[in-house]
CSV table of C-alpha atoms in Angstrom, one decimal:
chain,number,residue,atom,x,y,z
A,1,UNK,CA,104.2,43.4,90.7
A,2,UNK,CA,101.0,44.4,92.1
A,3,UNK,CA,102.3,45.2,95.5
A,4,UNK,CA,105.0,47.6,93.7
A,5,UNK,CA,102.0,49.1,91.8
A,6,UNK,CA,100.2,49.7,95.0
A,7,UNK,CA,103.4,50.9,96.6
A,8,UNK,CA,104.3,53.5,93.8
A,9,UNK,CA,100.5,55.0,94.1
A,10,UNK,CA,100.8,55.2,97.9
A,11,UNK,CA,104.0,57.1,97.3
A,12,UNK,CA,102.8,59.0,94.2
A,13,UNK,CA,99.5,60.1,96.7
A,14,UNK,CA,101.6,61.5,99.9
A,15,UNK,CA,103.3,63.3,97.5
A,16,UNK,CA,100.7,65.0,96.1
A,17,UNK,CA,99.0,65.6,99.4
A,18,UNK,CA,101.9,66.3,101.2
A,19,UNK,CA,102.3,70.2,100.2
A,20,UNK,CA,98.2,70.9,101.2
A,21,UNK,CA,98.8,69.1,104.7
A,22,UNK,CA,101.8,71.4,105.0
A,23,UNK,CA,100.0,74.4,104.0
A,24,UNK,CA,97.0,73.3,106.3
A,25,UNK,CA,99.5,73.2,109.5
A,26,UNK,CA,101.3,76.4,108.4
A,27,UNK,CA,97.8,78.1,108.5
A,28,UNK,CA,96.7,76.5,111.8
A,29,UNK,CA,99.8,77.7,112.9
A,30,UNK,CA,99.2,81.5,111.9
A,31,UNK,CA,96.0,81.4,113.3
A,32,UNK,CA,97.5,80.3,116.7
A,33,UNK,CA,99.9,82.8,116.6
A,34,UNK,CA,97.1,85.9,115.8
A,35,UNK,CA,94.6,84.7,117.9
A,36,UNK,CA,97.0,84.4,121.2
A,37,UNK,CA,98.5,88.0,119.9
A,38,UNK,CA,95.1,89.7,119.8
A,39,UNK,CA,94.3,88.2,123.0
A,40,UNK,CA,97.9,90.0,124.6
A,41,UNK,CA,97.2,93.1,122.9
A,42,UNK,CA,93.4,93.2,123.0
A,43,UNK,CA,93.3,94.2,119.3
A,44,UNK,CA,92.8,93.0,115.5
A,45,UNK,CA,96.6,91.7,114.1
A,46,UNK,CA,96.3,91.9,109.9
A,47,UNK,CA,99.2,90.7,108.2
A,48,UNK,CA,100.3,91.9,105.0
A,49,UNK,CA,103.6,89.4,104.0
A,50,UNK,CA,104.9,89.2,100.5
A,51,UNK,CA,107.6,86.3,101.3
A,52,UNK,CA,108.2,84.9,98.0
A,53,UNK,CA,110.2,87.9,97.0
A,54,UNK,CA,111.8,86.2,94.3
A,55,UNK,CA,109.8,83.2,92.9
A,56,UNK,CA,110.9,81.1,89.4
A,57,UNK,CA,108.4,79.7,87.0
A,58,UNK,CA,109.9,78.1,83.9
A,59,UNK,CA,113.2,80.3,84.3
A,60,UNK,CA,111.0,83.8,85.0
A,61,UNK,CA,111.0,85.7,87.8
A,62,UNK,CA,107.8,86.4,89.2
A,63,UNK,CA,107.3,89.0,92.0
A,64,UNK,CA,105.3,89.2,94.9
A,65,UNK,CA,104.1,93.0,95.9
A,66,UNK,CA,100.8,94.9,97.0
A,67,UNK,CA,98.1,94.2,94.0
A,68,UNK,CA,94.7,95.3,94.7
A,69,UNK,CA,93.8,92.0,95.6
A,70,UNK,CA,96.1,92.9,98.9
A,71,UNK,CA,93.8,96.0,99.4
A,72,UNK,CA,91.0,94.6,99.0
A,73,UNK,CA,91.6,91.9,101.6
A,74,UNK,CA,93.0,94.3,104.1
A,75,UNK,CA,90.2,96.7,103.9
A,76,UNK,CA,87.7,94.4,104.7
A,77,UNK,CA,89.6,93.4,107.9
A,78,UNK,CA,89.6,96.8,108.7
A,79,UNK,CA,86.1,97.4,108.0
A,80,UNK,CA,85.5,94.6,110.6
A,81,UNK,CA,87.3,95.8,113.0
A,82,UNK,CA,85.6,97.6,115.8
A,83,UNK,CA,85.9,101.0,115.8
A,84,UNK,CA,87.4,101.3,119.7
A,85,UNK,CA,89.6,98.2,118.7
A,86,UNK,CA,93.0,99.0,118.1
A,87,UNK,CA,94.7,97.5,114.3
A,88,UNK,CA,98.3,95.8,114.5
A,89,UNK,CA,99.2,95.3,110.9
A,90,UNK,CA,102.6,93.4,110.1
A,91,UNK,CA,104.1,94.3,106.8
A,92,UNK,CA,107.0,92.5,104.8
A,93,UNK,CA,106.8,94.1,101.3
A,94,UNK,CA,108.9,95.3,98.7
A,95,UNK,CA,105.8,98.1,97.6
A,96,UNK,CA,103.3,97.5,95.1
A,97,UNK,CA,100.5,99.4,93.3
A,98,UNK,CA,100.3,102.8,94.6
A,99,UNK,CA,96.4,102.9,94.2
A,100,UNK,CA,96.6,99.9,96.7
A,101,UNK,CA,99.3,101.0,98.6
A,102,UNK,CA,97.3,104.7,99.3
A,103,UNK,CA,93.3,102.5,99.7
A,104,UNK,CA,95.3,100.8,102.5
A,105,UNK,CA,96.9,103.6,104.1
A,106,UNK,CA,93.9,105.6,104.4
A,107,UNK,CA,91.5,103.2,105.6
A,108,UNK,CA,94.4,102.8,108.4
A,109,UNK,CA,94.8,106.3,109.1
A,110,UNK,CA,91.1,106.7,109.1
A,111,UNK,CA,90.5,104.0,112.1
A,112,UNK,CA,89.5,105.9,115.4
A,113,UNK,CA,91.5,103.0,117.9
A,114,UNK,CA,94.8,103.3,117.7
A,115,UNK,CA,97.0,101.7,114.9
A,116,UNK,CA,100.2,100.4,114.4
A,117,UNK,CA,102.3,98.5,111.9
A,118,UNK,CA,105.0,96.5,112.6
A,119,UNK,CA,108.1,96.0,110.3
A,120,UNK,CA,110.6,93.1,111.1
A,121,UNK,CA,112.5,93.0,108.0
A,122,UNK,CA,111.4,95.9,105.5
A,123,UNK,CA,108.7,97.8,103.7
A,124,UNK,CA,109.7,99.9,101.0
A,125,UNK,CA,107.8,102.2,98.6
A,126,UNK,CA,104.2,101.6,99.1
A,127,UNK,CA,104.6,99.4,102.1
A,128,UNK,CA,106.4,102.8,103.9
A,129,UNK,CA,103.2,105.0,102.7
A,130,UNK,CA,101.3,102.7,104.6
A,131,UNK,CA,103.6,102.8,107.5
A,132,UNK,CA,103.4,106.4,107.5
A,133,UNK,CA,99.4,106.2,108.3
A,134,UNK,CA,99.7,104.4,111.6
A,135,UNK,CA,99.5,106.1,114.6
A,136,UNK,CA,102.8,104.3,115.5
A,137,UNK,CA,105.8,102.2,114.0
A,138,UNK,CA,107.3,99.3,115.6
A,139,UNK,CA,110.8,98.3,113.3
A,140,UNK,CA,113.8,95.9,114.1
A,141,UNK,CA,116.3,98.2,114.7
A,142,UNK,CA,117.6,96.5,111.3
A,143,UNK,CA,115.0,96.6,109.8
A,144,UNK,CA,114.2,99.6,106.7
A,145,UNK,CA,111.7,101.8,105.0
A,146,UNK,CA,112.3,103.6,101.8
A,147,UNK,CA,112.0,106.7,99.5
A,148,UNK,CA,108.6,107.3,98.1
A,149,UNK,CA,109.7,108.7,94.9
A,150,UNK,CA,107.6,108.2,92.1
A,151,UNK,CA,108.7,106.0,89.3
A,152,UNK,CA,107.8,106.9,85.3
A,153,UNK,CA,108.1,103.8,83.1
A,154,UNK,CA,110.8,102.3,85.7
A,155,UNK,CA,112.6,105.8,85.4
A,156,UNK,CA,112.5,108.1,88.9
A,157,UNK,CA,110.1,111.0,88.5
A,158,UNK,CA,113.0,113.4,89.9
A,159,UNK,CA,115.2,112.3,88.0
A,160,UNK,CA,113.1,112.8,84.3
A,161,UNK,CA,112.4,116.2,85.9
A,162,UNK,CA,116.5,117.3,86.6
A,163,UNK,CA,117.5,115.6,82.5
A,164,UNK,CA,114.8,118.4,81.6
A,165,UNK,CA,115.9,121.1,83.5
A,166,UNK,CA,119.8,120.0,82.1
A,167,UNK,CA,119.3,120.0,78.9
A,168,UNK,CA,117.0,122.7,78.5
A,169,UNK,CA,113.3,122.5,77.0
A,170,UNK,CA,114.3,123.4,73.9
A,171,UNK,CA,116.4,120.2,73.5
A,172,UNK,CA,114.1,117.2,74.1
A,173,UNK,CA,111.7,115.9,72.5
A,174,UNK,CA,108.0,115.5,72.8
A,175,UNK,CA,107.4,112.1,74.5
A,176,UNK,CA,110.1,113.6,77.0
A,177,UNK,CA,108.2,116.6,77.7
A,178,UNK,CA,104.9,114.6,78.2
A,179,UNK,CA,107.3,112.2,81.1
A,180,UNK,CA,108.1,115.4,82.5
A,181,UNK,CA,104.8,116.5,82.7
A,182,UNK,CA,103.6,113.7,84.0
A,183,UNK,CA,106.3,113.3,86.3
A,184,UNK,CA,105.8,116.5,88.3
A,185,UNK,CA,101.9,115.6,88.7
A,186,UNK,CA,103.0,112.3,90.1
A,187,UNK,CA,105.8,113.9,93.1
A,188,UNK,CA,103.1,116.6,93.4
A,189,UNK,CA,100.0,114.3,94.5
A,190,UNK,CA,102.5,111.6,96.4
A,191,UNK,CA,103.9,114.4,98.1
A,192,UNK,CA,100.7,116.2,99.4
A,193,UNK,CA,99.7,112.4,100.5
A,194,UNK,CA,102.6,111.9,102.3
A,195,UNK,CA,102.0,115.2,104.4
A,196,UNK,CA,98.6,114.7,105.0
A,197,UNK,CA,99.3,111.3,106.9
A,198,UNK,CA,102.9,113.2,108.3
A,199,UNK,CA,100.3,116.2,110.0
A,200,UNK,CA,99.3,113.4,112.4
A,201,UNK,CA,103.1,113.4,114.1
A,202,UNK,CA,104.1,116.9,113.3
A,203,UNK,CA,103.7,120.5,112.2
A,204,UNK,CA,103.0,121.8,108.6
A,205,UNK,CA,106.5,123.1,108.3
A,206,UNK,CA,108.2,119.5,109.4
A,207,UNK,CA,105.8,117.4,107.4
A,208,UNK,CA,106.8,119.6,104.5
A,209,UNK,CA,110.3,118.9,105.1
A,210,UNK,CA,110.4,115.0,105.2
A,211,UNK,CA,107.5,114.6,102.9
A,212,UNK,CA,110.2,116.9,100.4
A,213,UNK,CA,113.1,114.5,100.9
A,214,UNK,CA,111.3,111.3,100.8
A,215,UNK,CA,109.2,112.3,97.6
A,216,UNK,CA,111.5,114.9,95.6
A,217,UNK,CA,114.5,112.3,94.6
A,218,UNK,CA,116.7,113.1,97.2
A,219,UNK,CA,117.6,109.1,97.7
A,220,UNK,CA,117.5,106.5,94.8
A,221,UNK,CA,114.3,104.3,94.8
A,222,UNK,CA,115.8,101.7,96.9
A,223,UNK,CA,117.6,103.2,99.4
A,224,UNK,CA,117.3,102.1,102.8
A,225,UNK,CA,115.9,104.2,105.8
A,226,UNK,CA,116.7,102.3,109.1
A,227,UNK,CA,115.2,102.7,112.1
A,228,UNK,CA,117.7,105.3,113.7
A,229,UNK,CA,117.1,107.5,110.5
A,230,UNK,CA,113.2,107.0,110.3
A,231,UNK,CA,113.6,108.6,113.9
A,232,UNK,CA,115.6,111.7,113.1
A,233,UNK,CA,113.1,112.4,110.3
A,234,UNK,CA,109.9,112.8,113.8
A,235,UNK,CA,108.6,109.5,112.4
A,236,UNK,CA,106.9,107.6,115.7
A,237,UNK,CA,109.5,104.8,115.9
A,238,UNK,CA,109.9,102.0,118.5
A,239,UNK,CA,112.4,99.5,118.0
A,240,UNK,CA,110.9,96.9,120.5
A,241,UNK,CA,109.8,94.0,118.0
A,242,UNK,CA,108.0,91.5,120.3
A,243,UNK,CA,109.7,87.7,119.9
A,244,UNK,CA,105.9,86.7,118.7
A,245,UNK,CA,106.8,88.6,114.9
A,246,UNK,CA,109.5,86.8,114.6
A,247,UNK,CA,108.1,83.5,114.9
A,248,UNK,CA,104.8,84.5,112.8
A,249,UNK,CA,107.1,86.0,110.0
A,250,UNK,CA,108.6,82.3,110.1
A,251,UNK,CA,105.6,80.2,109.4
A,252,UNK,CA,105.4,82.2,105.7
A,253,UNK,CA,108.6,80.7,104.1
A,254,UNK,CA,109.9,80.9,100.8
A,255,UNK,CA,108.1,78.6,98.4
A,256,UNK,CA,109.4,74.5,98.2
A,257,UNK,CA,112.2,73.9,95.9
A,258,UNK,CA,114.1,77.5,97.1
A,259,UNK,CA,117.4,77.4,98.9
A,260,UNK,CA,118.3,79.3,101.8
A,261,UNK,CA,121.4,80.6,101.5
A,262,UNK,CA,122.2,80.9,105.4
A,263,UNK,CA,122.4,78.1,107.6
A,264,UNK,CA,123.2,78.5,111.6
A,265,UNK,CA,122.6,76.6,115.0
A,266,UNK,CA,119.4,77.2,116.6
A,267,UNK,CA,121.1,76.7,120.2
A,268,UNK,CA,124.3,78.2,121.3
A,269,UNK,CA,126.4,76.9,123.6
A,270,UNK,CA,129.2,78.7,124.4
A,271,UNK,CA,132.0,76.9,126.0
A,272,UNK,CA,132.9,78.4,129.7
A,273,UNK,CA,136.9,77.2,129.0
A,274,UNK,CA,137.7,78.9,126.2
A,275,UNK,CA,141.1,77.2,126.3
A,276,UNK,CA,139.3,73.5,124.2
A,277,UNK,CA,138.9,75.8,121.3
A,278,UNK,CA,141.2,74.7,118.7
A,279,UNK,CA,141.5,76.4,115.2
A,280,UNK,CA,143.3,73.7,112.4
């Protein structure tokens, strides 16, 4: 009995140590990563990875975005950074706070070396605003940004603004007229922030035109801006994504217990007789 006591413990123990020794090597891992990437690219690599996009606890969702704890973080590591040392910064976000979103995006465009963030997978909403500061933008050719519309107690700005101008002033009330107002402020300041990061790539009259459709409601929220449209819109795109994001964006994985829904080979071999094929 004893022995099964002892036994049970031992297995009771690894499992609780099991998930810090896990996170331990996952860490050690990043760090080898970075460090052999700033060594490559002779500059500072700052991560910014929300990969627990959709997390349960007790049956509610909880969601992982930029939070001023995010900004906080980064601009420190930019404030370290030498000022002739270029910044890599890798983003995986659906958005977040735009207060964070806009600290992070400044201190970025601010940096004399050059800057650049990368974007394997996506960055919408604030994560593009910060895209938008960097001197250049490295995306998957799959990979997307997104509309920076503002949003008005989860409604779009635009879209408070055009139920106003439809119905007529006359015929909505009070708390609707105070969205509206509100509303306008908010694609007004977005907008001229937008353009002020946009001047960097283009002229006045261009940064006007894609701050305008990226600000004003002319997609939904969540639309999708791939890399071949970022590119007609003068953005500084390069669709080169080095192997090394890849692999770094894999050692942040979904939290334990979560399925992945895809499962593939990681070596292909492709048969050079096609004829031992054989479909039942």
């Amino acid at each position: 009995m004893d022995v099964l006591w002892s036994l049970l413990w031992i297995i009771i123990l690894f499992s609780a140590m099991s998930p810090a020794v896990h996170q331990h090597y996952l860490q050690a891992a990043r760090q080898t990563l970075i460090r052999a990437w700033e060594k490559k690219r002779h500059s500072r690599l700052i991560t910014l990875i929300h990969r627990q996009e959709s997390v349960a606890l007790w049956g509610l969702p909880i969601a992982r975005y930029i939070t001023m704890e995010d900004s906080e973080a980064v601009l420190t590591a930019i404030r370290s950074t030498p000022p002739d040392t270029p910044i890599d910064l890798v983003l995986h976000t659906p958005g977040g706070l735009v207060l964070a979103a806009e600290q992070i995006a400044r201190a970025l465009y601010m940096h004399p070396a050059k800057t650049t963030v990368i974007i394997p997978h996506y960055a919408m909403s604030g994560g593009t605003l910060i895209a938008l500061a960097a001197d250049q933008i490295i995306m998957d050719k799959h990979a997307v940004i997104g509309p920076l519309d503002p949003q008005i107690n989860g409604l779009p700005a635009a879209s408070i603004l055009q139920a106003v101008k439809d119905k007529g002033v006359q015929n909505v009330d009070d708390q609707t007229l105070i969205l509206a107002d509100i509303s306008r402020k908010a694609i007004d300041q977005v907008k001229d922030t937008v353009k002020w990061f946009l001047r960097k790539h283009m002229d006045e009259e261009k940064a006007e035109e894609v701050a305008t459709l990226l600000c004003e409601g002319y997609y939904t929220h969540d639309n999708p801006i791939f890399a071949e449209e970022a590119k007609q819109l003068n953005l500084n795109i390069d669709t080169s994504m080095p192997k090394e994001i890849y692999d770094l964006l894999m050692l942040y994985p979904q939290p334990a217990g979560s399925q992945r829904a895809v499962s593939y080979s990681k070596n292909v071999e492709v048969p050079t007789d096609v004829s031992v094929i054989r479909y039942k």
